[in-house]
GROMACS .gro file of C-alpha atoms in nm:
model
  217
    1UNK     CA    1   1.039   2.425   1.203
    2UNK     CA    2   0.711   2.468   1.094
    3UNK     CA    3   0.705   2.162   0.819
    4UNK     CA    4   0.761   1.962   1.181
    5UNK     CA    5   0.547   2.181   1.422
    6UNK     CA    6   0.319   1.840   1.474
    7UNK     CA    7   0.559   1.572   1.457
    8UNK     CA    8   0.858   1.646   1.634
    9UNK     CA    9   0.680   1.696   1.973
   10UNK     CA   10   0.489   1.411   1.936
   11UNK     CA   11   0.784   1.221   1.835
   12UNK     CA   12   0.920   1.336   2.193
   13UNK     CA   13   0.579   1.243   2.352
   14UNK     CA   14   0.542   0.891   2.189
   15UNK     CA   15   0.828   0.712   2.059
   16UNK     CA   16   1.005   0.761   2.392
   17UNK     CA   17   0.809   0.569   2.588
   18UNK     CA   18   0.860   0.232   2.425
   19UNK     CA   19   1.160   0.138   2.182
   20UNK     CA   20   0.884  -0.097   1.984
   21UNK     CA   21   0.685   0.229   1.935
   22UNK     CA   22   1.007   0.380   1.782
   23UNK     CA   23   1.037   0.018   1.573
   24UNK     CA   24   0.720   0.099   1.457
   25UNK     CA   25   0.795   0.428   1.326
   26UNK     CA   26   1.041   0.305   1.154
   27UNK     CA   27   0.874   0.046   0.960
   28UNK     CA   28   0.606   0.283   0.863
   29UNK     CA   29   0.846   0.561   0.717
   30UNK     CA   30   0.991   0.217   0.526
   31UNK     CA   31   0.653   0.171   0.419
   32UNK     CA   32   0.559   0.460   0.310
   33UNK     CA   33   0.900   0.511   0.113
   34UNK     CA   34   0.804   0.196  -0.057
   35UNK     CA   35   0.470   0.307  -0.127
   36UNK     CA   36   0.603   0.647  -0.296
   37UNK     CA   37   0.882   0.399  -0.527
   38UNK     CA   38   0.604   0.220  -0.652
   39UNK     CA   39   0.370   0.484  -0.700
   40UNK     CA   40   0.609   0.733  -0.885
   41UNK     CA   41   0.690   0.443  -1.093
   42UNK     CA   42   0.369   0.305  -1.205
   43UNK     CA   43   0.335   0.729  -1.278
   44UNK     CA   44   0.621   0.770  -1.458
   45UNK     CA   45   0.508   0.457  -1.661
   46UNK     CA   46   0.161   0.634  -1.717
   47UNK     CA   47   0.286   0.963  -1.765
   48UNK     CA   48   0.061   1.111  -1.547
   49UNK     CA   49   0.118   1.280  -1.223
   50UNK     CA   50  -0.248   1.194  -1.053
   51UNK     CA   51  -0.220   0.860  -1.114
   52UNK     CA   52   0.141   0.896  -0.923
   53UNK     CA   53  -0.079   1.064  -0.611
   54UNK     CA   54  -0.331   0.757  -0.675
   55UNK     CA   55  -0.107   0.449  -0.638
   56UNK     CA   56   0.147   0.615  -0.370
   57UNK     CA   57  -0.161   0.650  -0.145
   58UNK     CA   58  -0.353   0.332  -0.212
   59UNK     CA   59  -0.033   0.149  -0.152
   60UNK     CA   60   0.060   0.350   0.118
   61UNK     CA   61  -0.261   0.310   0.275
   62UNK     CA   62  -0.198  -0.070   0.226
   63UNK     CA   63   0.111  -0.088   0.433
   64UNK     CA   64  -0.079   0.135   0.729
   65UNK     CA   65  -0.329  -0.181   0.733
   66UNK     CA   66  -0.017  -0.441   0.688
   67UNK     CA   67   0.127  -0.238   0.986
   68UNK     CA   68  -0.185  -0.321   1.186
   69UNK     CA   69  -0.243  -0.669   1.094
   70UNK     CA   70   0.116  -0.704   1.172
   71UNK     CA   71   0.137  -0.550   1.564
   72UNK     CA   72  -0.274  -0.757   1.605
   73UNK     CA   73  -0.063  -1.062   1.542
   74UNK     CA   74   0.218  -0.952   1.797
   75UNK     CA   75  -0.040  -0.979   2.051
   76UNK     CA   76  -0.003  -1.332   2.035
   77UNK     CA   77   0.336  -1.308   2.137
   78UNK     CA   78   0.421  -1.446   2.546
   79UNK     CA   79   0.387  -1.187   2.774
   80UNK     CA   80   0.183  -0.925   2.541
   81UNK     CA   81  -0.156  -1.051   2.679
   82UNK     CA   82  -0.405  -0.849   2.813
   83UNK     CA   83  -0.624  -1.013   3.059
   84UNK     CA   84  -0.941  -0.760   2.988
   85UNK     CA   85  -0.890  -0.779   2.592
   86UNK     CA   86  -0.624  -1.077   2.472
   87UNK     CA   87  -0.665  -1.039   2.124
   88UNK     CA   88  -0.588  -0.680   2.045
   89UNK     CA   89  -0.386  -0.588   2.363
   90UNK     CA   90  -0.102  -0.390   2.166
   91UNK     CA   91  -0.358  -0.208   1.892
   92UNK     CA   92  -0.588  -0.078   2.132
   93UNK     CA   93  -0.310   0.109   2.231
   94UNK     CA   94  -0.334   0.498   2.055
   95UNK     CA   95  -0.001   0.521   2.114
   96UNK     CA   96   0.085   0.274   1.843
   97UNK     CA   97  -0.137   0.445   1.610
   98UNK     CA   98   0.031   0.750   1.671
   99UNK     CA   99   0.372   0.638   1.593
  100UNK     CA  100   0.322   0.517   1.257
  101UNK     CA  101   0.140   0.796   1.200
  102UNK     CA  102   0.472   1.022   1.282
  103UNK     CA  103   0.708   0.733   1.052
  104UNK     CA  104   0.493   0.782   0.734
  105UNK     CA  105   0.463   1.185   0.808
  106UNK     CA  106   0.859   1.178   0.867
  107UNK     CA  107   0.936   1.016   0.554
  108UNK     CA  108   0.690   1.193   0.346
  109UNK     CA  109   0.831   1.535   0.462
  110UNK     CA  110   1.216   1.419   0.431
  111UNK     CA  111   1.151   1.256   0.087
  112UNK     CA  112   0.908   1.509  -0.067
  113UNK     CA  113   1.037   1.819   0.039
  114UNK     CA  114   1.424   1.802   0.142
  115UNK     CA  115   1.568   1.904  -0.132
  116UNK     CA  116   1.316   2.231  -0.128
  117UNK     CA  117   1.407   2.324   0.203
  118UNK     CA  118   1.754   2.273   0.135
  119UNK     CA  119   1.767   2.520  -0.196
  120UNK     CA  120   1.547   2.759   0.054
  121UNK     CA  121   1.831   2.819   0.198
  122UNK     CA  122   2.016   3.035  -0.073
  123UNK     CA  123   1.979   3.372  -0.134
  124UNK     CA  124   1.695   3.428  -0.355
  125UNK     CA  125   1.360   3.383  -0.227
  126UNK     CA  126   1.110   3.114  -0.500
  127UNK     CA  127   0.720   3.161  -0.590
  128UNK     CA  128   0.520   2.961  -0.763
  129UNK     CA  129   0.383   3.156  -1.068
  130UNK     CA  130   0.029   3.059  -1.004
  131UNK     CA  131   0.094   3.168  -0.625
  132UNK     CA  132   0.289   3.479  -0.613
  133UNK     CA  133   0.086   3.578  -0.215
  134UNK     CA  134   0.302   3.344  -0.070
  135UNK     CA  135   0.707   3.178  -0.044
  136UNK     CA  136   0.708   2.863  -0.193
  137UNK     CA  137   0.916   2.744   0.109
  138UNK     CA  138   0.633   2.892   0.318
  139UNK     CA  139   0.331   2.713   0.115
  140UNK     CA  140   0.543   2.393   0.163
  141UNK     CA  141   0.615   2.374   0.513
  142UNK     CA  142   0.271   2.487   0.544
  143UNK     CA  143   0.145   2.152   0.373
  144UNK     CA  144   0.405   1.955   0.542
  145UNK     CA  145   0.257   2.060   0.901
  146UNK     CA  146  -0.066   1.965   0.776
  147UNK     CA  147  -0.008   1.611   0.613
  148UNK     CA  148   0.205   1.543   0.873
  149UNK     CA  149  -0.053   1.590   1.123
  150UNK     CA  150  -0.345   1.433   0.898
  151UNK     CA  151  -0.041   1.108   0.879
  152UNK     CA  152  -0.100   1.071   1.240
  153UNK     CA  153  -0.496   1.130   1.225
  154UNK     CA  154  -0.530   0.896   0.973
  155UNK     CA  155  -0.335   0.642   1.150
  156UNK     CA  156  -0.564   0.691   1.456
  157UNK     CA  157  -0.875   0.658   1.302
  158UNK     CA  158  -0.786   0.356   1.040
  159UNK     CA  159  -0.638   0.158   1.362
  160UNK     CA  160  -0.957   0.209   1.569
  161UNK     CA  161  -1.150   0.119   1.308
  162UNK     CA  162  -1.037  -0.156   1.173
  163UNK     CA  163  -0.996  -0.304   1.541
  164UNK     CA  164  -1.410  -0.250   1.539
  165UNK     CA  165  -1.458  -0.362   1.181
  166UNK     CA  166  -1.635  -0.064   1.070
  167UNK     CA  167  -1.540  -0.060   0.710
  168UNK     CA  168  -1.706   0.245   0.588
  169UNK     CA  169  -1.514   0.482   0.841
  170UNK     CA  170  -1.142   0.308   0.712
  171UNK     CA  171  -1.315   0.383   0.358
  172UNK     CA  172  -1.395   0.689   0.453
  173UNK     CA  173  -1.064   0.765   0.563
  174UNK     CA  174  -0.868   0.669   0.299
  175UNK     CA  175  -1.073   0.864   0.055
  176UNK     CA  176  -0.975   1.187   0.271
  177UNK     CA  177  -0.604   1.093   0.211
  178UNK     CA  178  -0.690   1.068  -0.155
  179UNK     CA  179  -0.872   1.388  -0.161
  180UNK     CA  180  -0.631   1.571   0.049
  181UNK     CA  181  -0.329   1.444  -0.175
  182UNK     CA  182  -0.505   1.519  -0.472
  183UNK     CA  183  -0.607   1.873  -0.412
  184UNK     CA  184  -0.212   1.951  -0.413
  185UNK     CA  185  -0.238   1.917  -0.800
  186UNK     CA  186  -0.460   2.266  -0.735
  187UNK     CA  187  -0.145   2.451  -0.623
  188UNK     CA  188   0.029   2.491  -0.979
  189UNK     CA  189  -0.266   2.472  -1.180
  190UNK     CA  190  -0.465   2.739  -1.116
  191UNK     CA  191  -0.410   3.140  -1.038
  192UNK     CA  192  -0.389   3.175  -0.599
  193UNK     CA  193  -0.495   2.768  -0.595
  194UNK     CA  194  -0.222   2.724  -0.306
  195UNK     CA  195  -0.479   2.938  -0.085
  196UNK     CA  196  -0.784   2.717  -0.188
  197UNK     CA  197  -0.549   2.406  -0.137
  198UNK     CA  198  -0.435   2.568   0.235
  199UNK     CA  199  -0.791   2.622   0.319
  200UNK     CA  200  -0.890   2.302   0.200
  201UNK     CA  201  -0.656   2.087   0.370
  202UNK     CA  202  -0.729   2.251   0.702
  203UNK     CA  203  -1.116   2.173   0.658
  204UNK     CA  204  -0.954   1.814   0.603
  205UNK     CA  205  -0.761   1.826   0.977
  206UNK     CA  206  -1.047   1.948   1.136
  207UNK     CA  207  -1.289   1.693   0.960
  208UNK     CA  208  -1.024   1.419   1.086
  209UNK     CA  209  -0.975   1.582   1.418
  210UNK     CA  210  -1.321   1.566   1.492
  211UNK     CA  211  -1.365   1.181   1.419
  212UNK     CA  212  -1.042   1.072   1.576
  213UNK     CA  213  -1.194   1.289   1.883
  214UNK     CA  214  -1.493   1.101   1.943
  215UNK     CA  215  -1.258   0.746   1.889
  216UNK     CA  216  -1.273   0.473   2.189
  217UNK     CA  217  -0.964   0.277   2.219
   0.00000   0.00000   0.00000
């Protein structure tokens, strides 16, 4: 329950209000699913698990964009129109933002940690040797809550911008996914790193709380 504290309810909130908002979700956990196929093989190619992290984000990062370009061209559709702003009547919308936010944060949690959660249910209880303070089950749904919430804040904030064209916020952003993905290489590498990778991912949420905050749509 916790590795879904932030999504499910806003899955609730959102994706029942329009079916096309539940279509959207969809096609982002697709494209994020693609993005981790392609990035774990170009890793397993290079033998190297941070250059796994790098391409499943970049390319996941690219299909967040196609996602946009995709529902700014669906406002060109009969009957989408808004009067007040015709050309970006459906991405202006947070809502939309929001739910592909939830599809890439769905699949990323199903995908990445399912088989964990499954095991977790057994008898014996796992640590990571590097992280004996903490269940391992624990320190994941712990990081699953958080990147499922950042999923949605990044959505949010890379929508809005690119609507406005300010290309050194969507920069910006994606270089907190990179960070933020990259500092779970800390976890196993380093003696109590899951607490500086906890810690540092929650700096990240509130960092990306605070700019998706003070967002117009």
């Amino acid at each position: 329950l916790i590795s879904l504290a932030s999504l499910l309810p806003a899955a609730v909130l959102v994706l029942s209000i329009n079916p096309v908002l539940l279509l959207g979700a969809i096609l982002a956990a697709f494209g994020w699913l693609l993005a981790f196929m392609l990035g774990s093989s170009i890793g397993q190619l290079a033998g190297s698990q941070p250059i796994t992290i790098f391409f499943t984000v970049m390319i996941s990062e690219l299909a967040r964009v196609g996602a946009f370009k995709l529902q700014l061209l669906a406002t060109r559709l009969p009957g989408v129109f808004n009067s007040a702003h015709p050309t970006d009547a459906i991405v202006r919308v947070p809502h939309v933002a929001i739910a592909n936010g939830i599809g890439m944060g769905i699949a990323q949690t199903l995908i990445l940690y399912a088989d964990l959660f499954s095991d977790a249910t057994g008898p014996a209880t796992w640590y990571l040797p590097t992280c004996p303070q903490m269940p391992l089950v624990l320190l994941s749904a712990i990081l699953c809550l958080v990147f499922g919430t950042m999923q949605m804040l990044w959505s949010l904030i890379i929508f809005s911008k690119l609507r406005q064209r300010e290309w050194g916020q969507v920069v910006m952003a994606v270089a907190s996914h990179l960070l933020a993905s990259m500092m779970t290489l800390v976890t196993g590498s380093m003696e109590g790193g899951c607490l500086l990778v906890i810690v540092t991912e929650l700096l990240i949420v509130a960092g990306l709380g605070f700019v998706a905050w003070r967002l117009q749509y």
